[in-house]
mmCIF file of C-alpha atoms in Angstrom:
data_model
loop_
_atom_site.group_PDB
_atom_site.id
_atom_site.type_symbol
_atom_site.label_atom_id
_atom_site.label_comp_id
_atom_site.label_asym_id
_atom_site.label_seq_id
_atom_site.Cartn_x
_atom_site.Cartn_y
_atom_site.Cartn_z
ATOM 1 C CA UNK F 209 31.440 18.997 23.164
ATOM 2 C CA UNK F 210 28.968 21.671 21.608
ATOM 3 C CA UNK F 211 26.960 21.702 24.798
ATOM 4 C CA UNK F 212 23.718 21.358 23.328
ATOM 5 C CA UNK F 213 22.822 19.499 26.312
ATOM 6 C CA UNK F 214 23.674 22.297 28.950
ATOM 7 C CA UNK F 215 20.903 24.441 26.920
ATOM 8 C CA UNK F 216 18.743 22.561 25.877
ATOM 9 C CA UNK F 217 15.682 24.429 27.056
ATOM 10 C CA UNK F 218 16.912 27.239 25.258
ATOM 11 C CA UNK F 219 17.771 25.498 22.342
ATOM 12 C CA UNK F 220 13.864 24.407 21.914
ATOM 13 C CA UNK F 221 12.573 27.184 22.810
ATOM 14 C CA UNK F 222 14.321 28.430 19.668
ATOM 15 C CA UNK F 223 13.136 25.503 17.190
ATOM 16 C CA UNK F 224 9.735 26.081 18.751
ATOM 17 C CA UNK F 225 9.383 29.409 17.961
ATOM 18 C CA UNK F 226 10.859 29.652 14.670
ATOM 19 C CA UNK F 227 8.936 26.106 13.214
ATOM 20 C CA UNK F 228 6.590 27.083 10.397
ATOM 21 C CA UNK F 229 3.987 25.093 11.044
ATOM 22 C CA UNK F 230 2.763 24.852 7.226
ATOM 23 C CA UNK F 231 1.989 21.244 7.060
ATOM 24 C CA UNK F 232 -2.133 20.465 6.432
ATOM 25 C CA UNK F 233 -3.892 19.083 9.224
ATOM 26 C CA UNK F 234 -6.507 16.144 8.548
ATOM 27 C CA UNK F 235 -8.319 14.080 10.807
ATOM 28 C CA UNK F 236 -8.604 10.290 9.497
ATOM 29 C CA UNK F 237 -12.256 9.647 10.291
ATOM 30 C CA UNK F 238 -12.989 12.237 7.865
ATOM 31 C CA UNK F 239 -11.478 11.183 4.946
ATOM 32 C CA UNK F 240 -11.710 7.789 2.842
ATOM 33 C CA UNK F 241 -8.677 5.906 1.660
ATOM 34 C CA UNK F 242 -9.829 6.812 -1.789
ATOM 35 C CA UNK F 243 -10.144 10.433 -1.258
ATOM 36 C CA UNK F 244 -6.528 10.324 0.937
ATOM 37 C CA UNK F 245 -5.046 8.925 -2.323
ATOM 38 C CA UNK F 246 -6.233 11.389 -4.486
ATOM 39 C CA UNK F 247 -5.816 14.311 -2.598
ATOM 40 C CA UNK F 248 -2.361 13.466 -0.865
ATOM 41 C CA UNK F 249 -0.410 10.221 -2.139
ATOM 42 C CA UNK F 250 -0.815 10.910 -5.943
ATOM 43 C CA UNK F 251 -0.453 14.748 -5.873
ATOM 44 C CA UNK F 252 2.593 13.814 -3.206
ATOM 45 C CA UNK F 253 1.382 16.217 -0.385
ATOM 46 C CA UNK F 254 2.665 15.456 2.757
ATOM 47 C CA UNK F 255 0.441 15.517 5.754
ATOM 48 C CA UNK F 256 -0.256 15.331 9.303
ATOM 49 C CA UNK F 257 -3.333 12.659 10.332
ATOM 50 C CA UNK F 258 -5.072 12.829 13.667
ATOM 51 C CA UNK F 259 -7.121 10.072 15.718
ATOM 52 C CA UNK F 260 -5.499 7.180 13.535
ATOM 53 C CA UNK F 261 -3.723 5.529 16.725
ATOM 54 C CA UNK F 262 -6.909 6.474 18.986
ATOM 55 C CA UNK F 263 -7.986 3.292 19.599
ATOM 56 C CA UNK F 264 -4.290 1.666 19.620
ATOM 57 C CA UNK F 265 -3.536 -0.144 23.442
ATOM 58 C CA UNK F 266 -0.047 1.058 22.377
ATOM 59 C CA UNK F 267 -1.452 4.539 22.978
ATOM 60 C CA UNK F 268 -1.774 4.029 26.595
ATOM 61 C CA UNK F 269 0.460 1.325 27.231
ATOM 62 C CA UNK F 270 3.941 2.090 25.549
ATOM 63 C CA UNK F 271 5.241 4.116 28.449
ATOM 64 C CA UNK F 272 8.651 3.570 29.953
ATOM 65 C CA UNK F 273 7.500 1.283 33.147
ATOM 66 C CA UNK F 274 5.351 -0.697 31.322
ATOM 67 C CA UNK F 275 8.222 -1.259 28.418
ATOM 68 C CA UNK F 276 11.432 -1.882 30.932
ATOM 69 C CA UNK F 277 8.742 -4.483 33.104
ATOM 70 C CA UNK F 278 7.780 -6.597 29.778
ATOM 71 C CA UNK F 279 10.918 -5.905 27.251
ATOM 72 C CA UNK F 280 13.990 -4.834 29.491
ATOM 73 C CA UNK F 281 15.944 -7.530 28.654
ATOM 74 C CA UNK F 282 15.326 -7.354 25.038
ATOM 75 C CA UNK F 283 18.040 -6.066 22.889
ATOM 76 C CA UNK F 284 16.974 -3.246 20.037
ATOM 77 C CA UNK F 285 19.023 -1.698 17.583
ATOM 78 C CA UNK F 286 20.445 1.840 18.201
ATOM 79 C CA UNK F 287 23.260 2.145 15.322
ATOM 80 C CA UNK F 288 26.051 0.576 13.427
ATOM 81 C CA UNK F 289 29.396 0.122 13.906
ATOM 82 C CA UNK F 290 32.279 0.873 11.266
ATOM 83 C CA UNK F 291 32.016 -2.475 9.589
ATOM 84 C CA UNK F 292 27.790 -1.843 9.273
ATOM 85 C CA UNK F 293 26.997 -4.623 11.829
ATOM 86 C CA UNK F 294 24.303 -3.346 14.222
ATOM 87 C CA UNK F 295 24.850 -2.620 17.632
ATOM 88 C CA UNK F 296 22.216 -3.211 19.869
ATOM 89 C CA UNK F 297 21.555 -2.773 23.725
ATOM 90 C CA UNK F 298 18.663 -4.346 26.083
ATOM 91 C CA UNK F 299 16.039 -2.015 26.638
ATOM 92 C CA UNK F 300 16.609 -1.644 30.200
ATOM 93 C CA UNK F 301 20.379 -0.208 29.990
ATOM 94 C CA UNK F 302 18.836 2.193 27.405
ATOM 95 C CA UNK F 303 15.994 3.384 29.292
ATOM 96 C CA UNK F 304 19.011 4.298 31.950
ATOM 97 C CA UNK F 305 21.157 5.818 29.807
ATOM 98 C CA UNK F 306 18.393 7.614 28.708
ATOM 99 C CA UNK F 307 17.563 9.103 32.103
ATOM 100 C CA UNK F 308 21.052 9.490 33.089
ATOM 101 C CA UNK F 309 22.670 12.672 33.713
ATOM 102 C CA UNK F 310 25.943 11.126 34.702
ATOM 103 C CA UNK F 311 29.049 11.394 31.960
ATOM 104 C CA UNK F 312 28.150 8.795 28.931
ATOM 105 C CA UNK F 313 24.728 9.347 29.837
ATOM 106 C CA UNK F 314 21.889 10.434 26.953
ATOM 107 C CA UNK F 315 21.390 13.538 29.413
ATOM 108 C CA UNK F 316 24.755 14.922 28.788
ATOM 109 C CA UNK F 317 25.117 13.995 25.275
ATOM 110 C CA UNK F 318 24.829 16.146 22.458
ATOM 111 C CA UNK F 319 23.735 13.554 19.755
ATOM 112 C CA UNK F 320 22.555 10.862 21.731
ATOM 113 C CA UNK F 321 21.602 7.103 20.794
ATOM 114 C CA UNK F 322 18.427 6.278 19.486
ATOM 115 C CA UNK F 323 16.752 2.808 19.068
ATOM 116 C CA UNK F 324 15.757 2.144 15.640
ATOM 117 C CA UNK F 325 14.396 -1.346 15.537
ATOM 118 C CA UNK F 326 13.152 -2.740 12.361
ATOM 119 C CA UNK F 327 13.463 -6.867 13.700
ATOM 120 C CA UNK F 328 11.148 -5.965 16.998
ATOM 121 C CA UNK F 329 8.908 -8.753 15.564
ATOM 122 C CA UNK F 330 11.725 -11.724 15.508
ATOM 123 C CA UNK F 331 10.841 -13.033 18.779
ATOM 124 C CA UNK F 332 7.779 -14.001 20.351
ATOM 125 C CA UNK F 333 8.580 -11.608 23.113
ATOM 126 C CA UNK F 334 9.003 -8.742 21.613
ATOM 127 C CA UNK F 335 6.310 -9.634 18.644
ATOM 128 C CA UNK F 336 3.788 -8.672 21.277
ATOM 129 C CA UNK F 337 4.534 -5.116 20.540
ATOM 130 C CA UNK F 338 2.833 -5.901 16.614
ATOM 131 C CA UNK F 339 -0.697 -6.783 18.255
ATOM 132 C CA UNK F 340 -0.511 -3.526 20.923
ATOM 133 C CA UNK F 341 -1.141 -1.183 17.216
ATOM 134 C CA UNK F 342 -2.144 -1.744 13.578
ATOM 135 C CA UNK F 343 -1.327 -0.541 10.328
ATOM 136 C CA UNK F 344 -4.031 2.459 9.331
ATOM 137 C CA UNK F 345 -6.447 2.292 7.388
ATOM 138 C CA UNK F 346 -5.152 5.184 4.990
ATOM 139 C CA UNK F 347 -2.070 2.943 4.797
ATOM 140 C CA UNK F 348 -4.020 -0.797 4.160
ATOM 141 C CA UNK F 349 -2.846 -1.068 0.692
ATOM 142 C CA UNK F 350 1.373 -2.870 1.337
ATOM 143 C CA UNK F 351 2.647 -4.250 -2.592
ATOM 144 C CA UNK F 352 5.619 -5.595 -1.244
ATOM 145 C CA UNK F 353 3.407 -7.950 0.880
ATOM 146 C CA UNK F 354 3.442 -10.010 -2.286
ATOM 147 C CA UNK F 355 7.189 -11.246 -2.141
ATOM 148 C CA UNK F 356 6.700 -12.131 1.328
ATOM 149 C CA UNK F 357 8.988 -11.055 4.361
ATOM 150 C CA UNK F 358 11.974 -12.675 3.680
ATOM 151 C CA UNK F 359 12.445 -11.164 0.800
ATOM 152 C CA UNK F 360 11.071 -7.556 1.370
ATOM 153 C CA UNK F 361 13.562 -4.732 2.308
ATOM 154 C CA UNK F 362 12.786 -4.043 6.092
ATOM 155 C CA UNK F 363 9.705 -1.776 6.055
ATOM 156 C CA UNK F 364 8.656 -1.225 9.813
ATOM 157 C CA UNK F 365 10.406 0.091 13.013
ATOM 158 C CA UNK F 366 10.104 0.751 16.376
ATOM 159 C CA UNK F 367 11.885 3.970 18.044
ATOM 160 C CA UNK F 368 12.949 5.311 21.263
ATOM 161 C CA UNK F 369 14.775 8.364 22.067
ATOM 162 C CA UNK F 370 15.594 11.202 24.040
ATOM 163 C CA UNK F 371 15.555 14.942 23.314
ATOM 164 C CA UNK F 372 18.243 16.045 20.482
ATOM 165 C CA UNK F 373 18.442 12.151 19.424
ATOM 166 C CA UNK F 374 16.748 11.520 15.495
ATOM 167 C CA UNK F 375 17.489 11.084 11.891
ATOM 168 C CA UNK F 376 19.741 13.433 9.534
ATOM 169 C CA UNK F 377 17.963 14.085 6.362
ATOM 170 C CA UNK F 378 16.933 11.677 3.851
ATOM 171 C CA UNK F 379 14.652 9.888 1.285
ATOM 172 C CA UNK F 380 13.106 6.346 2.195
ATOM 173 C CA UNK F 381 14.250 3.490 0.331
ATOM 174 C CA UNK F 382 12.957 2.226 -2.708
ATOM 175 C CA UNK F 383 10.597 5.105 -3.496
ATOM 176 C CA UNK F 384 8.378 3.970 -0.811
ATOM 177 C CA UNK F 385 6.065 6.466 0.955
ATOM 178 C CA UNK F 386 5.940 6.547 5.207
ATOM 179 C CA UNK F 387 3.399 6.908 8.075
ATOM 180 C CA UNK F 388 4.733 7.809 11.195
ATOM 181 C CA UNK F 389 2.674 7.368 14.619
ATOM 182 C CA UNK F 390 3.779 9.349 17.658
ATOM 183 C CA UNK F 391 2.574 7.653 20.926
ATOM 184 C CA UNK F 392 4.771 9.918 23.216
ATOM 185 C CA UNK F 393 6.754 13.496 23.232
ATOM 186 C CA UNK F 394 7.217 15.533 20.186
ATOM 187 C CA UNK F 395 9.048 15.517 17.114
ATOM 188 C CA UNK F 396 10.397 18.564 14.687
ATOM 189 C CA UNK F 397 9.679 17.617 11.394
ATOM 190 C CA UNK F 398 11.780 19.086 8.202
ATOM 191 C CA UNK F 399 10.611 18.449 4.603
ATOM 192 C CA UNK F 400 11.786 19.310 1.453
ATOM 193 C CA UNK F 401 10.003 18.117 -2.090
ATOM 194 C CA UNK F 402 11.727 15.645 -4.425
ATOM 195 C CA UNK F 403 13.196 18.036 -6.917
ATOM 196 C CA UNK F 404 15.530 20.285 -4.504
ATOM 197 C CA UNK F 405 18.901 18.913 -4.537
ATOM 198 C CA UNK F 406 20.170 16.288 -2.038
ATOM 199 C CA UNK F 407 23.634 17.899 -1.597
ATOM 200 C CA UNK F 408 21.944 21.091 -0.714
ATOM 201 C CA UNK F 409 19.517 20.025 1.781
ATOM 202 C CA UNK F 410 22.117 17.550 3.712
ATOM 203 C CA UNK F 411 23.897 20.869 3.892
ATOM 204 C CA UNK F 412 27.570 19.211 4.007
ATOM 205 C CA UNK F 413 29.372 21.680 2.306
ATOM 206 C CA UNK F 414 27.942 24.216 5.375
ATOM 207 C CA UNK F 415 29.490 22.879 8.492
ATOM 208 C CA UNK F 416 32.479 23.994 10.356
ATOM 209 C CA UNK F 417 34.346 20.505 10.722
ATOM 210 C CA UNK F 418 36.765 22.163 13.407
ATOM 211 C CA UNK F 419 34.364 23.164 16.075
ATOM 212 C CA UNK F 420 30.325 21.564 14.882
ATOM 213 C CA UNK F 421 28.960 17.884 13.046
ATOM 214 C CA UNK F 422 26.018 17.185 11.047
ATOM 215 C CA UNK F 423 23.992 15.176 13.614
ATOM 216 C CA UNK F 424 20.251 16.473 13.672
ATOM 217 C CA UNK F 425 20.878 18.713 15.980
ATOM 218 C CA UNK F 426 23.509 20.583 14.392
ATOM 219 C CA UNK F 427 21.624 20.403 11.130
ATOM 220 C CA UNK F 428 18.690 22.534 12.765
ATOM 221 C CA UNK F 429 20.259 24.751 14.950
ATOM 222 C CA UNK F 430 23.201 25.739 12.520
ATOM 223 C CA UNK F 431 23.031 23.988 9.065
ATOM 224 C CA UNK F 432 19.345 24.621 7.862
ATOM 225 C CA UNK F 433 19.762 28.605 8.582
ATOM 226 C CA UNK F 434 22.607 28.159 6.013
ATOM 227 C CA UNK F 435 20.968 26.058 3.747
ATOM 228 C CA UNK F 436 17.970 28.516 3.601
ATOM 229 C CA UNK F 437 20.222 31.252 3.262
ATOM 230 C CA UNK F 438 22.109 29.615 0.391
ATOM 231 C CA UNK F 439 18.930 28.295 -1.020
ATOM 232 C CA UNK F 440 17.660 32.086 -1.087
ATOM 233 C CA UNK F 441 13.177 32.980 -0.713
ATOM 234 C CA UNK F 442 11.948 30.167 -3.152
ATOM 235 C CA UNK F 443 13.982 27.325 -0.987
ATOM 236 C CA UNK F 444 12.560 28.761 1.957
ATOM 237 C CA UNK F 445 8.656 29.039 0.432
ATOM 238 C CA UNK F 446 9.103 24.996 -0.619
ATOM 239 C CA UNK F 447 10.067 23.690 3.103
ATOM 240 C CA UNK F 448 7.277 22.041 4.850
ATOM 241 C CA UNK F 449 8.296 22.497 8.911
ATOM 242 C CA UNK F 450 5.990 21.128 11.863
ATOM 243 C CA UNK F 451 5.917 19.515 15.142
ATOM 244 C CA UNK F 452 4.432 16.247 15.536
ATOM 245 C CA UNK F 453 2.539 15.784 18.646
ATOM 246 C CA UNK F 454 1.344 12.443 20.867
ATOM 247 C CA UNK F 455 -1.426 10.604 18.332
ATOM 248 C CA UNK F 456 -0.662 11.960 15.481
ATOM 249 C CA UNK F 457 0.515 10.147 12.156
ATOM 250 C CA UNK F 458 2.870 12.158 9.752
ATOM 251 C CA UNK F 459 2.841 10.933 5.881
ATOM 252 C CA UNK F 460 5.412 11.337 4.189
ATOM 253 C CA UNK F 461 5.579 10.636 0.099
ATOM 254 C CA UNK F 462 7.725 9.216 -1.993
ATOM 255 C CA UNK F 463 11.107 10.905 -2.480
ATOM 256 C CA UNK F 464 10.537 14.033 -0.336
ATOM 257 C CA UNK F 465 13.845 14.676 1.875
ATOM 258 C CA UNK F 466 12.749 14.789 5.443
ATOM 259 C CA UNK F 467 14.644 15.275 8.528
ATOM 260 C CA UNK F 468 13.577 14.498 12.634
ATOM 261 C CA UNK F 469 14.825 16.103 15.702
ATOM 262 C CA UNK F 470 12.921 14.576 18.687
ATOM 263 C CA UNK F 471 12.866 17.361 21.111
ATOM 264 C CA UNK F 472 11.620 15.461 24.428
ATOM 265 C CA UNK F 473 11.811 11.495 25.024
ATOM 266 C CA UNK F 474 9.741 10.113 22.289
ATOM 267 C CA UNK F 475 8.185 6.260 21.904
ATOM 268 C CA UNK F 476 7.080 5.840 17.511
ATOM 269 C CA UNK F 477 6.436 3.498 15.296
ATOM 270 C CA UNK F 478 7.218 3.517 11.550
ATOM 271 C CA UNK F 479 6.567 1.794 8.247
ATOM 272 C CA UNK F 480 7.393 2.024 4.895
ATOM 273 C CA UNK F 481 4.857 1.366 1.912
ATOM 274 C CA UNK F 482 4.467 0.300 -1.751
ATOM 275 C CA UNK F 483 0.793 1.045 -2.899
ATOM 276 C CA UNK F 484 -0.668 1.382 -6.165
ATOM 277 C CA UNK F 485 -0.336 5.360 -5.522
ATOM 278 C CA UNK F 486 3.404 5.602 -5.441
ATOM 279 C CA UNK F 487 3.807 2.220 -7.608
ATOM 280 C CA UNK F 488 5.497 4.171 -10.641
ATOM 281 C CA UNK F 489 8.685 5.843 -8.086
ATOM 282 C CA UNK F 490 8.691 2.410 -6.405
ATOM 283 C CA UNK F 491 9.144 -0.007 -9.567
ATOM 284 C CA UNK F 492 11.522 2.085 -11.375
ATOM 285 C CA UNK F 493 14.108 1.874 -7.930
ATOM 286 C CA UNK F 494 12.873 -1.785 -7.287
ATOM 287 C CA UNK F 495 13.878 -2.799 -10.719
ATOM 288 C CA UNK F 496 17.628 -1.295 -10.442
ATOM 289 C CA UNK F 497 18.253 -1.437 -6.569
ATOM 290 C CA UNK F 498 16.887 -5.103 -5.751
ATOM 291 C CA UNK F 499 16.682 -6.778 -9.154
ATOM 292 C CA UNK F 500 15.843 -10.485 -8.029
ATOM 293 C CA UNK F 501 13.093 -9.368 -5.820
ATOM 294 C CA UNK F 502 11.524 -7.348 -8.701
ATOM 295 C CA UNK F 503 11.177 -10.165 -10.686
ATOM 296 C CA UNK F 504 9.638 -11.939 -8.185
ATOM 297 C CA UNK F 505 7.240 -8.958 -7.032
ATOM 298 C CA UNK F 506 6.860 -8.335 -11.016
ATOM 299 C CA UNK F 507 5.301 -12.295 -11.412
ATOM 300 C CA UNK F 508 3.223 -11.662 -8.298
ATOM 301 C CA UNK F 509 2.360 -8.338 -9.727
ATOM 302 C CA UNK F 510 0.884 -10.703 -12.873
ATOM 303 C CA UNK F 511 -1.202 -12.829 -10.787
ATOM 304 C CA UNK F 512 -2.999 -10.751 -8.716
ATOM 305 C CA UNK F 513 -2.802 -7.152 -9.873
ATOM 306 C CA UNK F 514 -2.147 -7.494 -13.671
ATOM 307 C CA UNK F 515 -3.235 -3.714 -14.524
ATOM 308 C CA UNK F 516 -0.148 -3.072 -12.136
ATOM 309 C CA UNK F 517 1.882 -5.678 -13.915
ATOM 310 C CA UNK F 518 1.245 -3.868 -17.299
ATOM 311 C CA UNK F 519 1.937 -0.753 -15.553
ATOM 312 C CA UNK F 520 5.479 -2.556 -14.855
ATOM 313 C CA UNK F 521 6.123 -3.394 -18.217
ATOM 314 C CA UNK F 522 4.810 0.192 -20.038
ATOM 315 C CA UNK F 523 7.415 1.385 -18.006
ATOM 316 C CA UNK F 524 10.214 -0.467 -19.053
ATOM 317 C CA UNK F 525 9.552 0.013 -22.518
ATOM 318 C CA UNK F 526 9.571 3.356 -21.875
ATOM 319 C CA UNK F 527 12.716 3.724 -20.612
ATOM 320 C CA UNK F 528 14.370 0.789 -22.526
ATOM 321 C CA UNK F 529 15.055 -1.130 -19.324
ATOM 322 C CA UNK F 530 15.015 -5.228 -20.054
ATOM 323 C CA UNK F 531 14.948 -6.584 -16.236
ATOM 324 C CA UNK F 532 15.887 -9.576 -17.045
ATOM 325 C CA UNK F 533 18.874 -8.574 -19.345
ATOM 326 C CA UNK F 534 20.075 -6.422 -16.373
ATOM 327 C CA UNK F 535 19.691 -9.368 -14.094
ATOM 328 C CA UNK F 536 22.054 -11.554 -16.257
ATOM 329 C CA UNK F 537 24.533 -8.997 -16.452
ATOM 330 C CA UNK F 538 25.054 -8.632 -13.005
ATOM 331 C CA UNK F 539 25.099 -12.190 -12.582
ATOM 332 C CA UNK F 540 27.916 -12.235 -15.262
ATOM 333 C CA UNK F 541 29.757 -9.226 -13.778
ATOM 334 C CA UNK F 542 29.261 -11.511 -10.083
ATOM 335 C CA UNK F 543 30.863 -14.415 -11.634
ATOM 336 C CA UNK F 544 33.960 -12.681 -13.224
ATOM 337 C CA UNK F 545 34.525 -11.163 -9.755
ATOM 338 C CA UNK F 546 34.159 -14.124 -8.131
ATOM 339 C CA UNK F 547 36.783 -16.050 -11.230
ATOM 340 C CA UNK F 548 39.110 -12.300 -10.531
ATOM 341 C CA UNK F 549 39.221 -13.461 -6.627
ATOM 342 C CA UNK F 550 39.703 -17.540 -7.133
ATOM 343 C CA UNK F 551 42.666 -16.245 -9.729
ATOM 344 C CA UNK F 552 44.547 -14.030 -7.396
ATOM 345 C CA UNK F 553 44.160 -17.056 -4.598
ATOM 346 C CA UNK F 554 45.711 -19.632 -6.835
ATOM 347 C CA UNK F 555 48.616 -16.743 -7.764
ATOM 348 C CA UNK F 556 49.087 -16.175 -4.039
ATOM 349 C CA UNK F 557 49.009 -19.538 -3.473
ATOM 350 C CA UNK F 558 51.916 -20.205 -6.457
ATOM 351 C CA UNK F 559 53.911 -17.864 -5.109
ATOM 352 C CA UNK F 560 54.357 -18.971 -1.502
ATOM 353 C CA UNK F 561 55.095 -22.483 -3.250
#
């Protein structure tokens, strides 16, 4: 419809040469996980990490042969349908709509699909992929290990997709911070910090309904000029912008809005964190968002990190927040919709009579 696809070279070309490139560089064996904390996760400085995935087999293995051979016919997640349910497709059938330049095919599309996969490790099959790479070392400390995985929000992915496929702007769940590893192709990055207004970096209000969209490749090629434009010099002096390039690892903090445009066929993995350096921005949404669960990780929280637990509570007091008052109320507020719904039934049910 837009064509993005018919120049996409040129397209590129254009991200590529107008990127910033003003994201700090590190290399992890030359940094401690104390020192990374101090210098990046505290202060909430994004940054890019080299040689983390160097010894990963996923580094040399995770190419599209080896994949279709060992995990064609399992089916990953590559979006939702109206209702929310996910809508998934075997690996093989993407990997060929992925190469296809035929109509319906990835090659041809201006926002194509993208696998997204946060339940890779449900099967034994596909849990292989978990022992081909390994959390970093930066990224060791995981809170939300402490409620276990049934309870825990999903927190790691895997992701496939072709050039002008990614993810519109947004903040990760929960407060948590991100690493992101990039075994193949390159991604364009897009950051903004956590103060600059969410309406104005989606960039909504900016697009021409009639004749573009909002999918990540709209957003850079049209929307962000906009947005900078609107946003005026000090906008544009706040944006972080970089390409992300085979073995490296991209952290991103807590709250900052941040944006991906893969521009070639790209192979990832992702996971989202709790760690005593973000702790503060993750149990103030924890405590309102998933209520039950923060009880639960508050107890743990007791048990085996009690300065964290106190942490917890100072907190609350601070902000007058009783947890468990807010869970009751919601449980109250669930029961009178629930006693609303078995009402109306029994009406219905009179009246037909």
């Amino acid at each position: 419809k837009y064509e993005y696809s018919l120049r996409g070279d040129a397209v590129r070309a254009r991200l590529e040469s107008e990127c910033l490139n003003n994201i700090t560089r590190i290399h992890g064996d030359c940094i401690t996980m104390h020192d990374f904390h101090e210098r990046f996760e505290r202060p909430l400085i994004p940054c890019v990490i080299q040689g983390l995935a160097d010894e990963w087999p996923a580094r040399t293995e995770w190419n599209i042969n080896r994949l279709r051979r060992d995990f064609g016919e399992r089916s990953f997640k590559c979006g939702e349908d109206d209702d929310g349910y996910p809508i998934k497709v075997k690996l093989k059938h993407f990997f060929r709509y992925q190469n296809s330049a035929e109509e319906g095919g990835a090659k041809l599309d201006d926002s194509p699909l993208y696998i997204f996969d946060s339940h890779f490790d449900d099967d034994s099959v596909s849990k292989q992929l978990l022992q081909e790479y390994k959390v970093p070392h930066l990224f060791n400390e995981d809170l939300f290990q402490m409620v276990g995985e049934k309870r825990r929000p999903p927190y790691r992915w895997v992701l496939f997709g072709p050039p002008r496929s990614g993810s519109s702007v947004h903040t990760d769940p929960l407060g948590t911070s991100a690493w992101n590893t990039l075994l193949r192709g390159h991604k364009l990055w897009t950051l903004f910090p956590p103060d600059v207004a969410k309406s104005l970096v989606k960039g909504k209000q900016f697009v021409n309904w009639k004749e573009e969209d909002d999918e990540p490749i709209d957003w850079n090629v049209n929307l962000l000029p906009r947005i900078l434009e609107s946003g005026g010099p000090e906008l544009r002096s706040r944006m972080i912008q970089f390409i992300q390039r085979p073995g490296e690892t991209v952290f991103v903090p807590s709250d900052w809005h941040h944006g991906v445009l893969n521009l070639d066929t790209t192979i990832a993995v992702t996971q989202n964190f709790c760690s005593s350096g973000n702790f503060e921005c993750v149990w103030r949404y924890t405590r309102s968002g998933r209520r039950k669960m923060a009880r639960i990780f508050r107890e743990a929280l007791r048990e085996r990190r009690p300065e964290l637990a106190e942490l917890a509570d100072q907190l609350d007091r601070q902000d007058k927040f009783d947890l468990d008052v807010e869970i009751e109320q919601a449980d109250e507020r669930r029961r009178a919709r629930k006693a609303r719904k078995r009402a109306k039934k029994a009406e219905r049910a009179s009246s037909a009579a």
